Amino acid sequence: MADILGAGDMDMRVGEETNVHIQEFAVPFHYRVCFTEGVFRPDNRTFMMELTRLEPAKRHRHVVFVDEGVASAMPGLCADIARYADAWPNVLQLVAAP
């Protein structure tokens, strides 16, 4: 059918029984990007505030995936992530070890 429809064709009759209509839609998605140092230091509130921003009174269950190469390059990262969640027990719950 790509051969029948030319670039830019919006509507076309293909044969006697088939009409082709090209439609388009977009799904906008907005997200915040934060820049910080020591994101998993317990005294750095950035990650906790972003996870709880829309529902600050709720305890948020979350999981963190760490690439094997990143874990090798930063041996203490997984422990830092777990300690961070432990520092905010009222609002964060790490559901599995990173």
Tab-separated table of C-alpha atoms in Angstrom:
chain	number	residue	atom	x	y	z
A	1	MET	CA	0.000	0.000	0.000
A	2	ALA	CA	2.997	2.292	0.496
A	3	ASP	CA	3.419	2.226	-3.294
A	4	ILE	CA	-0.181	3.283	-3.836
A	5	LEU	CA	-0.175	6.158	-1.368
A	6	GLY	CA	2.158	8.968	-2.240
A	7	ALA	CA	3.922	11.089	0.334
A	8	GLY	CA	1.524	13.686	1.635
A	9	ASP	CA	-1.665	11.919	0.430
A	10	MET	CA	-4.320	12.493	3.063
A	11	ASP	CA	-7.263	10.676	1.452
A	12	MET	CA	-7.253	8.182	-1.387
A	13	ARG	CA	-9.539	5.639	-2.947
A	14	VAL	CA	-7.808	2.269	-3.389
A	15	GLY	CA	-9.879	-0.015	-5.570
A	16	GLU	CA	-13.659	0.081	-5.627
A	17	GLU	CA	-14.301	-0.874	-1.996
A	18	THR	CA	-11.474	0.716	-0.024
A	19	ASN	CA	-10.885	4.276	1.067
A	20	VAL	CA	-7.677	5.113	2.899
A	21	HIS	CA	-7.651	8.043	5.293
A	22	ILE	CA	-4.461	9.039	7.030
A	23	GLN	CA	-4.979	10.499	10.474
A	24	GLU	CA	-2.533	11.837	12.970
A	25	PHE	CA	-2.522	12.391	16.715
A	26	ALA	CA	-0.022	13.554	19.293
A	27	VAL	CA	0.287	12.804	22.981
A	28	PRO	CA	2.140	15.606	24.737
A	29	PHE	CA	4.129	14.615	27.797
A	30	HIS	CA	5.753	17.091	30.144
A	31	TYR	CA	8.308	16.152	32.772
A	32	ARG	CA	10.685	17.922	35.069
A	33	VAL	CA	14.461	17.536	34.886
A	34	CYS	CA	16.454	18.233	38.052
A	35	PHE	CA	20.195	18.742	38.285
A	36	THR	CA	21.771	18.033	41.668
A	37	GLU	CA	24.867	16.534	43.238
A	38	GLY	CA	24.775	13.620	45.655
A	39	VAL	CA	21.208	12.727	44.719
A	40	PHE	CA	21.166	9.721	47.087
A	41	ARG	CA	22.704	11.475	50.090
A	42	PRO	CA	20.045	11.318	52.827
A	43	ASP	CA	20.233	15.102	53.332
A	44	ASN	CA	19.500	15.789	49.628
A	45	ARG	CA	15.722	16.163	49.369
A	46	THR	CA	15.576	16.464	45.546
A	47	PHE	CA	14.713	12.844	44.645
A	48	MET	CA	12.268	12.475	47.538
A	49	MET	CA	10.522	15.753	46.676
A	50	GLU	CA	10.137	14.765	43.019
A	51	LEU	CA	8.701	11.338	43.850
A	52	THR	CA	6.230	12.794	46.334
A	53	ARG	CA	5.466	16.086	44.567
A	54	LEU	CA	1.884	15.284	43.534
A	55	GLU	CA	0.941	13.335	46.681
A	56	PRO	CA	3.181	14.544	49.520
A	57	ALA	CA	1.249	12.768	52.289
A	58	LYS	CA	1.360	9.346	50.607
A	59	ARG	CA	4.060	6.690	51.046
A	60	HIS	CA	5.432	6.037	47.568
A	61	ARG	CA	6.543	2.549	46.596
A	62	HIS	CA	9.326	2.611	44.033
A	63	VAL	CA	11.979	0.486	42.400
A	64	VAL	CA	15.375	1.536	41.053
A	65	PHE	CA	17.179	-0.359	38.298
A	66	VAL	CA	20.952	0.051	38.113
A	67	ASP	CA	22.853	-1.008	34.998
A	68	GLU	CA	25.598	-3.564	35.701
A	69	GLY	CA	28.260	-1.271	34.251
A	70	VAL	CA	27.108	1.613	36.435
A	71	ALA	CA	27.077	-0.641	39.510
A	72	SER	CA	30.647	-1.761	38.709
A	73	ALA	CA	31.829	1.810	38.269
A	74	MET	CA	30.060	2.981	41.433
A	75	PRO	CA	30.260	0.071	43.918
A	76	GLY	CA	28.430	1.898	46.730
A	77	LEU	CA	25.516	3.133	44.623
A	78	CYS	CA	23.026	0.366	45.429
A	79	ALA	CA	23.695	0.703	49.164
A	80	ASP	CA	23.330	4.497	48.866
A	81	ILE	CA	19.942	4.077	47.180
A	82	ALA	CA	18.729	1.724	49.923
A	83	ARG	CA	19.988	4.084	52.662
A	84	TYR	CA	18.243	6.988	50.971
A	85	ALA	CA	14.886	5.205	51.056
A	86	ASP	CA	15.515	4.246	54.692
A	87	ALA	CA	16.117	7.925	55.499
A	88	TRP	CA	12.596	8.827	54.320
A	89	PRO	CA	10.447	5.924	55.646
A	90	ASN	CA	7.249	7.959	55.932
A	91	VAL	CA	7.147	8.795	52.218
A	92	LEU	CA	9.429	6.301	50.403
A	93	GLN	CA	9.358	2.513	50.230
A	94	LEU	CA	11.964	0.771	48.096
A	95	VAL	CA	10.158	-2.439	47.092
A	96	ALA	CA	13.247	-4.370	45.947
A	97	ALA	CA	16.982	-4.018	46.216
A	98	PRO	CA	18.465	-2.060	43.295
